[in-house]
XYZ file of C-alpha atoms in Angstrom:
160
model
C 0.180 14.380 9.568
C -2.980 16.285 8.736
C -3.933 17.558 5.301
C -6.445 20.528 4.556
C -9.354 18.971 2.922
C -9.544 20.557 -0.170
C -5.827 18.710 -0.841
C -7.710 15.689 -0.363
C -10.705 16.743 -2.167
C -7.943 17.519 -5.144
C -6.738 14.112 -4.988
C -9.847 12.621 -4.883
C -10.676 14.237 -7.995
C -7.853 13.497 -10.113
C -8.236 9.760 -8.662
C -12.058 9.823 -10.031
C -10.626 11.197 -13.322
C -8.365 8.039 -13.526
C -10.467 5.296 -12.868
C -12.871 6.921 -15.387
C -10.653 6.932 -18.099
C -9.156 3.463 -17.339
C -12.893 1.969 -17.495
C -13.291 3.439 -20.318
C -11.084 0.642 -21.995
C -13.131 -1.981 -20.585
C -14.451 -4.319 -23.346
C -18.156 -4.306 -23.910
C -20.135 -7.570 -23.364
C -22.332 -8.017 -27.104
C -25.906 -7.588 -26.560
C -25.848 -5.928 -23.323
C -26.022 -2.065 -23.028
C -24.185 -2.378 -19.493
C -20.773 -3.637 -19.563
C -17.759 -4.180 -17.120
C -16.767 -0.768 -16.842
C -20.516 0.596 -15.673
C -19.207 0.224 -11.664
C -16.278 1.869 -12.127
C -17.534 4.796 -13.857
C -20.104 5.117 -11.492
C -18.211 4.914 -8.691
C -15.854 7.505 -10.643
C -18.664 10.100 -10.924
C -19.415 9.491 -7.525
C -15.646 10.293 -6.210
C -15.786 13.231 -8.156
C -18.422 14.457 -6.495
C -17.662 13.674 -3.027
C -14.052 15.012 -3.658
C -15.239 18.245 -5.404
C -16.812 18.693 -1.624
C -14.365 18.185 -0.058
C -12.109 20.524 -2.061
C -14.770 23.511 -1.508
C -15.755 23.103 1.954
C -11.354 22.602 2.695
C -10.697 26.108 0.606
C -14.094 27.605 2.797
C -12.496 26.463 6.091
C -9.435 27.593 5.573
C -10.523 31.013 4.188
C -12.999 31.398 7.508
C -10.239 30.195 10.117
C -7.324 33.126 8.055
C -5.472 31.467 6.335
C -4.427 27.907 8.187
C -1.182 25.518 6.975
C -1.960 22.945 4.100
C 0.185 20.211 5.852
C 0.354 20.072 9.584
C 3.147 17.830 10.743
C 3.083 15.779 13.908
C 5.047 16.437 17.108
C 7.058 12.854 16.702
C 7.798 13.827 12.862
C 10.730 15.533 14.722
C 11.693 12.864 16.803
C 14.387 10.539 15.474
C 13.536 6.883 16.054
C 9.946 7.673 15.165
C 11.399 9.357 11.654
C 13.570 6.230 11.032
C 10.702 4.279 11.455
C 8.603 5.458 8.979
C 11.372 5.941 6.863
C 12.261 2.344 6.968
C 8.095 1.332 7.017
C 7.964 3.601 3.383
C 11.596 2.415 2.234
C 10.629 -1.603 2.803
C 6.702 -1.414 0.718
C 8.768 0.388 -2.171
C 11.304 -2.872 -2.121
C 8.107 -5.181 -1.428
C 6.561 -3.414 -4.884
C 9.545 -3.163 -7.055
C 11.466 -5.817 -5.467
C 8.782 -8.658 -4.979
C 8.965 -10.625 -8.505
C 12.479 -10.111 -8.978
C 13.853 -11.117 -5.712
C 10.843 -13.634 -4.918
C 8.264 -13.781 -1.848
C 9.714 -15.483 0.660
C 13.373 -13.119 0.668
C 11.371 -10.173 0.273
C 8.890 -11.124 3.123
C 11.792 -12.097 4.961
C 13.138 -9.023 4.929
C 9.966 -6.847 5.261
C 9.176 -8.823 8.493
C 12.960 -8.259 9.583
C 13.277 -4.623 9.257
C 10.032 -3.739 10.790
C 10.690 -6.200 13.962
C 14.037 -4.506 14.056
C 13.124 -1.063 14.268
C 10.590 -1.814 17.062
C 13.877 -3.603 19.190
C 12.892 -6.452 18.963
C 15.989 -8.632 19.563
C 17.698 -9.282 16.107
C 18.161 -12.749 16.091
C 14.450 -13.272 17.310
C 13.658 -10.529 14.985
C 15.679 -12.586 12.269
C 13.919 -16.145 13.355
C 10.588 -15.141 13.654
C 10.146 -12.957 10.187
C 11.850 -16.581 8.210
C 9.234 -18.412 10.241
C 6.298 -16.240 9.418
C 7.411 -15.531 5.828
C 7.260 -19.744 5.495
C 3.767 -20.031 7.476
C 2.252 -16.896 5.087
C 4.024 -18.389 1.889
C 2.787 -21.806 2.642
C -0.849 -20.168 3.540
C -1.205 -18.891 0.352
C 0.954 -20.682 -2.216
C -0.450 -24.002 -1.119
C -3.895 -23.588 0.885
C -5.068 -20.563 -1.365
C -3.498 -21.443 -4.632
C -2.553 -17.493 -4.990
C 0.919 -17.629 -7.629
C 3.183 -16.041 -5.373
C 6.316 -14.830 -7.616
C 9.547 -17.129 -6.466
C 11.627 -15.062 -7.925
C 15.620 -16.275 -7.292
C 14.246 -18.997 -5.425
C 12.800 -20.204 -8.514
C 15.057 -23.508 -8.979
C 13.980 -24.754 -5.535
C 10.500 -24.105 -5.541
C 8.175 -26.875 -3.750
């Protein structure tokens, strides 16, 4: 999928706009005159720039070249299993994100692993095996090794 620039320039912009105004709720540190939210807004005002840019050399391009398409699709955005799989790659990170403290790690790992193994055929019940054995390895990488609070979710009562 390709985007014109200046829709990415756009974006960029409004981005820049948002992390400036969400640094500007950073606390200040007493008796310094640069505080927490100095990187942030500088990187902001940088964004902005670089995405202004981008937005006027996209609108320059596409006025030199007539008049070309905002959004050009890919050839396999037609095709079926290729549709199904991003549709199922976009539809499993939404559950991940709403899903993931509710539901816990591990069963929403589980099934994030599943789905994509599955919609690359791969065998189900390898498919099935291999994401509950990767989703323990990852959980135990990071819960224990790491110390990174990984949300248990329903799983709470039995959690090790």
């Amino acid at each position: 999928m390709k985007f014109n620039d200046a829709l990415w320039g756009a974006a960029l912009v409004v981005f820049a706009g948002l992390l400036f105004v969400h640094a500007q709720g950073f606390p200040a540190i007493p008796g310094q005159s640069v505080g927490p939210g100095a990187l942030p807004k500088a990187l902001a005002v940088g964004l902005a720039v670089c995405g202004a840019l981008m937005f006027v050399g996209g609108l320059r391009a596409n006025a030199a070249a007539g008049g070309l398409p905002w959004v050009v699709l890919p050839d396999w955005f037609a095709s079926c299993p290729q549709l199904l799989g991003f549709a199922v790659l976009v539809a499993i990170n939404l559950l991940y994100v709403l899903g993931v403290d509710r539901i816990g790690f591990v069963i929403t790992g589980w099934i994030y692993l599943a789905a994509l193994m599955l919609v690359l055929r791969v065998r189900p019940l390898l498919a099935i095996a291999v994401a509950l054995v990767m989703t323990l390895l990852i959980h135990y990488c990071f819960y224990k090794l790491l110390r990174v609070p990984l949300p248990w979710g329903v799983l709470q009562p039995i959690a090790w």
